[in-house]
Coordinates of C-alpha atoms and ligand atoms in Angstrom, one line a residue:
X29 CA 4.5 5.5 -40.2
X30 CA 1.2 4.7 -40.7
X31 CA -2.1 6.4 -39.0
X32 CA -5.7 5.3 -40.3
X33 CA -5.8 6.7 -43.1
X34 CA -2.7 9.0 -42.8
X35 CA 0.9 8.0 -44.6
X36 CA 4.0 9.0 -44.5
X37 CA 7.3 9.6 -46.9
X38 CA 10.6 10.8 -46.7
X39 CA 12.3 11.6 -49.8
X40 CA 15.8 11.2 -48.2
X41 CA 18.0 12.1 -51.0
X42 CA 16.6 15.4 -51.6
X43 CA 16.6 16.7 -48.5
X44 CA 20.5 17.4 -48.3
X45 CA 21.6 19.2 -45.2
X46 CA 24.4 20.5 -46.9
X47 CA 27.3 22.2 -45.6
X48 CA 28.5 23.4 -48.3
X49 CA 26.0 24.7 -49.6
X50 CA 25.4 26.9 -46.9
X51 CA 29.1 28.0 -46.1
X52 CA 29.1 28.8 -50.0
X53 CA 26.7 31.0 -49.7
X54 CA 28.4 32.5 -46.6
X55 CA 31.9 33.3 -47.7
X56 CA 30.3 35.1 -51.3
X57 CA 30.7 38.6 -52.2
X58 CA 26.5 39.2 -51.2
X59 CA 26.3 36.6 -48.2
X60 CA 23.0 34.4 -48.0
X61 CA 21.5 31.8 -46.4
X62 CA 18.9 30.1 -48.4
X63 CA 14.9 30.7 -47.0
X64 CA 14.5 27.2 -46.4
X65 CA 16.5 27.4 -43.4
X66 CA 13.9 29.4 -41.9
X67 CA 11.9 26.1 -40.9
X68 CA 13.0 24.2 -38.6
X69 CA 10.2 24.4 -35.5
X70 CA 10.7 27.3 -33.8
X71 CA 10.7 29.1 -37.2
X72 CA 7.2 27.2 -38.8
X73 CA 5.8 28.9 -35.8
X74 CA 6.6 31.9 -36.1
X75 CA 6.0 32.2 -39.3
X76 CA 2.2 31.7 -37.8
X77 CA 2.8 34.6 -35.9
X78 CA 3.3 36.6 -38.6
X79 CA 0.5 35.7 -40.5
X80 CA -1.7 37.1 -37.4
X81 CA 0.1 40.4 -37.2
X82 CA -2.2 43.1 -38.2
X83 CA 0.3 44.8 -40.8
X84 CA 0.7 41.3 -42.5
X85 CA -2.4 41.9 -45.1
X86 CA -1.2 38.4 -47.5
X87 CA -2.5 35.5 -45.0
X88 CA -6.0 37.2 -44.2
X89 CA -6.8 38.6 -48.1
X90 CA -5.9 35.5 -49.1
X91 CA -8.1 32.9 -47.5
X92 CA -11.0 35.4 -48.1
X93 CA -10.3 35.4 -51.5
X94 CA -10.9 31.6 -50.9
X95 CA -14.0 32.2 -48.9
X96 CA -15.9 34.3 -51.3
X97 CA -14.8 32.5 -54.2
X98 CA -15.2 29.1 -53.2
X99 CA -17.8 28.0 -55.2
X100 CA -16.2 28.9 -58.5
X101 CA -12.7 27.8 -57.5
X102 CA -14.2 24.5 -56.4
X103 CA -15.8 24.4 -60.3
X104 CA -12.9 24.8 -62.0
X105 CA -10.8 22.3 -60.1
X106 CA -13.4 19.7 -60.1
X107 CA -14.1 17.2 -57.2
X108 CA -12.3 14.3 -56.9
X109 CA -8.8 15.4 -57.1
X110 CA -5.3 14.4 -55.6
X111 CA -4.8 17.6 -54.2
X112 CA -0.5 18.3 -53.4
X113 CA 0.0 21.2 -51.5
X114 CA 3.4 22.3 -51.6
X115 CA 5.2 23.7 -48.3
X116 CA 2.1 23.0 -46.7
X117 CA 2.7 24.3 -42.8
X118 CA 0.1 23.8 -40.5
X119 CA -1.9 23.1 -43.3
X120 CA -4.8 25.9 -42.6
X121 CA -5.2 27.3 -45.7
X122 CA -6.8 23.8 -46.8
X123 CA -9.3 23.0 -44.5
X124 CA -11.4 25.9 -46.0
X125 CA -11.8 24.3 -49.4
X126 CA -11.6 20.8 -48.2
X127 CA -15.3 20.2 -47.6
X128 CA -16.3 21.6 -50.9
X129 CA -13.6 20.1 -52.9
X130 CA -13.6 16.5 -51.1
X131 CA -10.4 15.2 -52.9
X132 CA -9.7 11.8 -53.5
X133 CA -6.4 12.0 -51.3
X134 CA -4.7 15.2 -50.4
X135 CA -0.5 15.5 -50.4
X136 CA 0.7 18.0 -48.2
X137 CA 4.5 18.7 -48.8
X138 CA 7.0 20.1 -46.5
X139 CA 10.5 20.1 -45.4
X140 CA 10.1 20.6 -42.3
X141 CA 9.5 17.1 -40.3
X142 CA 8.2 17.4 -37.2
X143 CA 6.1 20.0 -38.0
X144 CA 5.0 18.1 -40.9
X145 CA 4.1 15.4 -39.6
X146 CA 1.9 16.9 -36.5
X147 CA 0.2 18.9 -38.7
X148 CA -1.0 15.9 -41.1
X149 CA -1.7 13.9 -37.6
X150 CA -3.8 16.8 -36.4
X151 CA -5.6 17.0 -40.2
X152 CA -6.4 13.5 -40.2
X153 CA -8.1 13.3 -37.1
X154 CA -10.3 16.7 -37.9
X155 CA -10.8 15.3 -41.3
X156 CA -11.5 11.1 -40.7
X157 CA -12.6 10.3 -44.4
X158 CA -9.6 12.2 -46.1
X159 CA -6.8 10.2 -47.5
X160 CA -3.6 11.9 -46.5
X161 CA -0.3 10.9 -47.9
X162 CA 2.3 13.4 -46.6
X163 CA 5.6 14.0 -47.8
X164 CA 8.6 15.5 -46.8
X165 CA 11.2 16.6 -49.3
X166 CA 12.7 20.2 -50.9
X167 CA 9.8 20.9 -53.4
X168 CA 12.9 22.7 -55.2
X169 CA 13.7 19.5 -56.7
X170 CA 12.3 17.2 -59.3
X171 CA 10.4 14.3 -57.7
X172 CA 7.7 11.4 -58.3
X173 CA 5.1 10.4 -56.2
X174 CA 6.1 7.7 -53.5
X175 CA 2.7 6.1 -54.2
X176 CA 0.2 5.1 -57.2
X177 CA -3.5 6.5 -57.4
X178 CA -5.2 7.4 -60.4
X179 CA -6.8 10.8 -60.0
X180 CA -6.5 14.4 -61.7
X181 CA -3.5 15.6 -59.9
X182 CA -4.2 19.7 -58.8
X183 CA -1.2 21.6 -57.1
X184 CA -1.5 24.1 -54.3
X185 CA 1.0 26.8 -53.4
X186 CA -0.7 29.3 -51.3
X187 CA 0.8 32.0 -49.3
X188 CA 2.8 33.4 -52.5
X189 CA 5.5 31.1 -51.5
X190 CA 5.9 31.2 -55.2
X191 CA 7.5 35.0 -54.2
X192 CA 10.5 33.7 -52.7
X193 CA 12.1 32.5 -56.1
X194 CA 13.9 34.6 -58.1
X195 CA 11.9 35.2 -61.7
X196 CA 14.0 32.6 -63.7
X197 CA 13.4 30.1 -60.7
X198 CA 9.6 30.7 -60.0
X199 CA 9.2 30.1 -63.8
X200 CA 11.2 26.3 -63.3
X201 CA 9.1 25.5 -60.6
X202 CA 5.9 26.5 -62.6
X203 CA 7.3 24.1 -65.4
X204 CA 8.1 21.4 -62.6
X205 CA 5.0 21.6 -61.3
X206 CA 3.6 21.2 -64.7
X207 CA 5.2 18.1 -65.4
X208 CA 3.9 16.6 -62.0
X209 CA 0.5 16.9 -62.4
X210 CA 0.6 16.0 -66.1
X211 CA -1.8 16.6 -69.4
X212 CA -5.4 17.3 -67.4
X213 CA -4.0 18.5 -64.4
X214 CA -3.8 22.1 -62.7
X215 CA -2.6 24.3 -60.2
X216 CA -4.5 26.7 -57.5
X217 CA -1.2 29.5 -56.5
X218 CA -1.6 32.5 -54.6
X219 CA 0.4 35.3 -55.4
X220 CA 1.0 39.1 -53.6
X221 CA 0.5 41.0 -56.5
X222 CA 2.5 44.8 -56.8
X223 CA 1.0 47.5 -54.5
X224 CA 2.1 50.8 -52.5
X225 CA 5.5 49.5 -51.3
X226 CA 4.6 51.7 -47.6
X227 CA 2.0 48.5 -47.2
X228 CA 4.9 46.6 -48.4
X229 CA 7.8 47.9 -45.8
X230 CA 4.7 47.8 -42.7
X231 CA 3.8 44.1 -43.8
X232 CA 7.6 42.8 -43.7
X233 CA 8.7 45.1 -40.5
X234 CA 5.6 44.5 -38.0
X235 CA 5.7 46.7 -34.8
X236 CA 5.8 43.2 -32.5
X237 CA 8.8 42.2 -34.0
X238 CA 7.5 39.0 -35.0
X239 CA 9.2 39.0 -38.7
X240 CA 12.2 40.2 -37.1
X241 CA 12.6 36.8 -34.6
X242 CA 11.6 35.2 -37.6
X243 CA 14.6 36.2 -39.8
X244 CA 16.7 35.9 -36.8
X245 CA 15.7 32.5 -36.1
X246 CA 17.4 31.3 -39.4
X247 CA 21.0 31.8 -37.7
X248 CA 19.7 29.5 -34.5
X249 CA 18.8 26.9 -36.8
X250 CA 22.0 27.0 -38.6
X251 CA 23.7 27.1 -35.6
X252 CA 22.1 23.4 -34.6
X253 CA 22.2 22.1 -37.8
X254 CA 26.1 23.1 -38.8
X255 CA 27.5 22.8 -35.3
X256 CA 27.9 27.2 -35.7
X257 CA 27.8 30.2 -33.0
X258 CA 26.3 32.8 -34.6
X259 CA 25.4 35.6 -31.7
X260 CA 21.7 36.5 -33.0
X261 CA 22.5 39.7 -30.8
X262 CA 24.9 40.7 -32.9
X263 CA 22.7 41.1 -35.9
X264 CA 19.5 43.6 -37.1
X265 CA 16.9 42.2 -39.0
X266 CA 16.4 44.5 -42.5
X267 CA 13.1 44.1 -45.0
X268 CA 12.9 47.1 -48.2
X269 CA 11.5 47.0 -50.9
X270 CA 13.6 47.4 -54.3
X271 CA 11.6 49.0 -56.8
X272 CA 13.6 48.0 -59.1
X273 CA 13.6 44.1 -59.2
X274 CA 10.0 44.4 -58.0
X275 CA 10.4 42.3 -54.6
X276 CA 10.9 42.7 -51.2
X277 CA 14.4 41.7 -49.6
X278 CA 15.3 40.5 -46.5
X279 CA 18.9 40.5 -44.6
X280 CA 20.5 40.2 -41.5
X281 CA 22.9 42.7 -40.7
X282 CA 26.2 42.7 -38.9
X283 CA 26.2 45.3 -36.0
X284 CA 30.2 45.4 -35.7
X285 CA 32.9 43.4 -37.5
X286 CA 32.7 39.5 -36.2
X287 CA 34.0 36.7 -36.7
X288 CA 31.9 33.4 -36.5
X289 CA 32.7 29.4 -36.5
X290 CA 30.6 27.2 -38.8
X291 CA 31.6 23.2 -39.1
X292 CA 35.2 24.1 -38.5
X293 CA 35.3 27.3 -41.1
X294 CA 35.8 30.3 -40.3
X295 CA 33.5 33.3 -41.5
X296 CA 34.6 36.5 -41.4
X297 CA 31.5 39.8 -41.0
X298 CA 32.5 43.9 -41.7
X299 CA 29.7 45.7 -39.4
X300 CA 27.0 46.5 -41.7
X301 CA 27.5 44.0 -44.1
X302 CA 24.7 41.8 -45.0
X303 CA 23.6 38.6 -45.1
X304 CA 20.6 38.1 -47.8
X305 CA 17.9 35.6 -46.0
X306 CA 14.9 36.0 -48.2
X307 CA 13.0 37.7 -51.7
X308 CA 9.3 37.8 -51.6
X309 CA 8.7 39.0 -55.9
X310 CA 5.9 40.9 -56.1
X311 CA 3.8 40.6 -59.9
X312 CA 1.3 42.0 -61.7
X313 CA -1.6 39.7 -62.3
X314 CA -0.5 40.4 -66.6
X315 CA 3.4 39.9 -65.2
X316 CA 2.5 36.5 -63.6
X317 CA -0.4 35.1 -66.2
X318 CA 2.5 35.3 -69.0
X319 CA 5.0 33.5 -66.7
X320 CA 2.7 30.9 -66.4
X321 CA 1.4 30.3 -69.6
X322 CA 5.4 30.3 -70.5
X323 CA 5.7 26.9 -68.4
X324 CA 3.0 25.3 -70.3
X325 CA 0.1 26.2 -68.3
X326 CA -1.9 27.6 -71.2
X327 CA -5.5 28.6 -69.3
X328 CA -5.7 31.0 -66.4
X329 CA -8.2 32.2 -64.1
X330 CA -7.5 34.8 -61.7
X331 CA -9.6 35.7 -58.6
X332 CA -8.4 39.0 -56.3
X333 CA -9.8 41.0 -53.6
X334 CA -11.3 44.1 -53.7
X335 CA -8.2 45.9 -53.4
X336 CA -6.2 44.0 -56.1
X337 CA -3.7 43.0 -53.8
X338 CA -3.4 39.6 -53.9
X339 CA -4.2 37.4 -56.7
X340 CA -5.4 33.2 -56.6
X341 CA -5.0 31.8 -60.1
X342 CA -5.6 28.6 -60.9
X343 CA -3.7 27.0 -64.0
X344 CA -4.4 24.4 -66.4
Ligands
SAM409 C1 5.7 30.6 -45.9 S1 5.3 29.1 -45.3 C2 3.7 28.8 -46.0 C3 2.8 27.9 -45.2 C4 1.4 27.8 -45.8 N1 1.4 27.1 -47.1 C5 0.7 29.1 -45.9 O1 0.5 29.5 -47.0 O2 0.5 29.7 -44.9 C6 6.3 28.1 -46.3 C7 6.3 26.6 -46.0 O3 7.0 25.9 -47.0 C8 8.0 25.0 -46.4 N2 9.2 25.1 -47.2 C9 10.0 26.1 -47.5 N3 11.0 25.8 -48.3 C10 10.7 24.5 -48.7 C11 11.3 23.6 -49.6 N4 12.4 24.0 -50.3 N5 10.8 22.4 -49.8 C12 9.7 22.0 -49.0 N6 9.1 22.8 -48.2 C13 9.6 24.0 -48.0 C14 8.2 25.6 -45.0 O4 8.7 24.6 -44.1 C15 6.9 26.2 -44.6 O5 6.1 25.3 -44.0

């Protein structure tokens, strides 16, 4: 599909609706569904909604870390950059650096299709001299670029996406990430950094219930995608924070013993037991400098807000 100047990619083989993989993680000991089930359209936009609930602090501190930073983000990046945004959404976040940083061609990721691809149509219409090639694949996996332009590649994971993977993993996708954009390349990442875990629980269980459809949603989309009945009525939505492995954990709980069809297997729920949907890490800006410069990125610099609850580091 082409539109002006807007392209698009599907990298087929990595985008594996698998399953297996999913009943695997149904029938364990700890049940879970993997997050990126979340997205399927319903779920993208809700997770919108979220970031505009009031107890939801990461979305707004973030993008005025952006605003009042700008000018030196902008300077350490450079102009002229092939900008990939990974698990880009509606794409938001960018348009407030776009007109300062004017990059050669920007790459938002996603695995989400539709949603993908409306957003980059509605991007390229707002933004008629951007080059937009957008891509969807699982940014979990190793991949090229379906296309050839010689430009300091620059990396941007906002939203502290980067939170969802377990230590070990976050530091893989840091080295991944590393590898993509090569020698004189970089990465911009926003990350929720550790704070009063009372603004934790409020920002994960806000009073509209908005997180809660959210995490709920993930069994509807299953229930499409792996020909399932899952009773979303039948389940309570759970966010806490675990001192301990210093993230915030979501599951879905059974409300009485069920049992539930998925693809022609049978999986059996106690009440009360869980089903692990999602981890959002939380880091210290020392806790996450060192991961980074452990996946090769040697030089860091680190922008917060006033509060030093969120963080936007850009690597290189
Ligand atoms: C939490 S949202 C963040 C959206 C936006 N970047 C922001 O900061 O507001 C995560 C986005 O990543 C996408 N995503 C999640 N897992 C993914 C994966 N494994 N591969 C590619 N995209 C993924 C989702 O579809 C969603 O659009």
């Amino acid at each position: 599909m082409s539109y002006k100047s807007l392209h698009f990619y599907e990298i087929e083989n990595a985008i594996e609706d698998s399953l297996e993989e999913v009943l695997r993680g149904l029938i364990g000991k700890q049940k879970m569904i993997p997050p990126k089930y979340f997205y399927d359209e319903v779920g993208s936009n809700l997770f919108v909604g979220i970031t505009e609930q009031p107890e939801y602090y990461l979305t707004r501190t973030e993008v005025d870390i952006f605003r009042c930073y700008l000018l030196e983000i902008v300077e350490e990046i450079g102009t002229n950059c092939l900008l990939i945004e990974y698990g880009s959404g509606n794409s938001e976040k960018i348009r407030v650096l776009l007109e300062s940083l004017r990059p050669c061609a920007y790459v938002p990721l996603d695995i989400s299709k539709q949603y993908l691809a409306t957003a980059a149509r509605s991007l390229a219409k707002e933004y008629p001299w951007l080059q937009i090639h957008a891509i969807c694949l699982d940014f979990t996996d190793e991949f090229e670029l379906p296309f050839s332009l010689n430009a300091k590649r620059v990396g941007f994971f906002p939203g502290s996406s980067i939170g969802n993977f377990s230590r070990l993993e976050a530091a893989n996708f840091l080295g991944r990430v590393r590898r993509l954009v090569g020698e004189d390349g970089g990465m911009l990442i926003g990350v929720d950094l550790k704070k009063d875990p009372i603004i934790l629980r409020q920002a994960y269980n806000d009073a509209k219930g908005i997180t809660r459809a959210f995490n709920l949603n993930v069994l509807n989309h299953i229930n499409k995608k792996f020909r399932a009945d899952f009773d979303i009525n039948k389940f309570e939505h759970l966010a806490e924070y675990q001192r301990e492995n210093g993230c915030v954990a979501m599951y879905l709980s059974s409300i009485e013993n069920q049992k539930v069809n998925m693809g022609g297997s049978e999986i059996s729920l106690a009440c009360g037991e869980q089903i692990h949907t999602e981890n959002s890490h939380k880091y210290s800006v020392d806790e996450f400098a060192s991961m980074a410069r452990e996946s090769g990125f040697s030089n860091q610099k680190v922008w917060t807000d006033s509060n030093t609850w969120f963080g936007i580091f850009y690597l290189s």
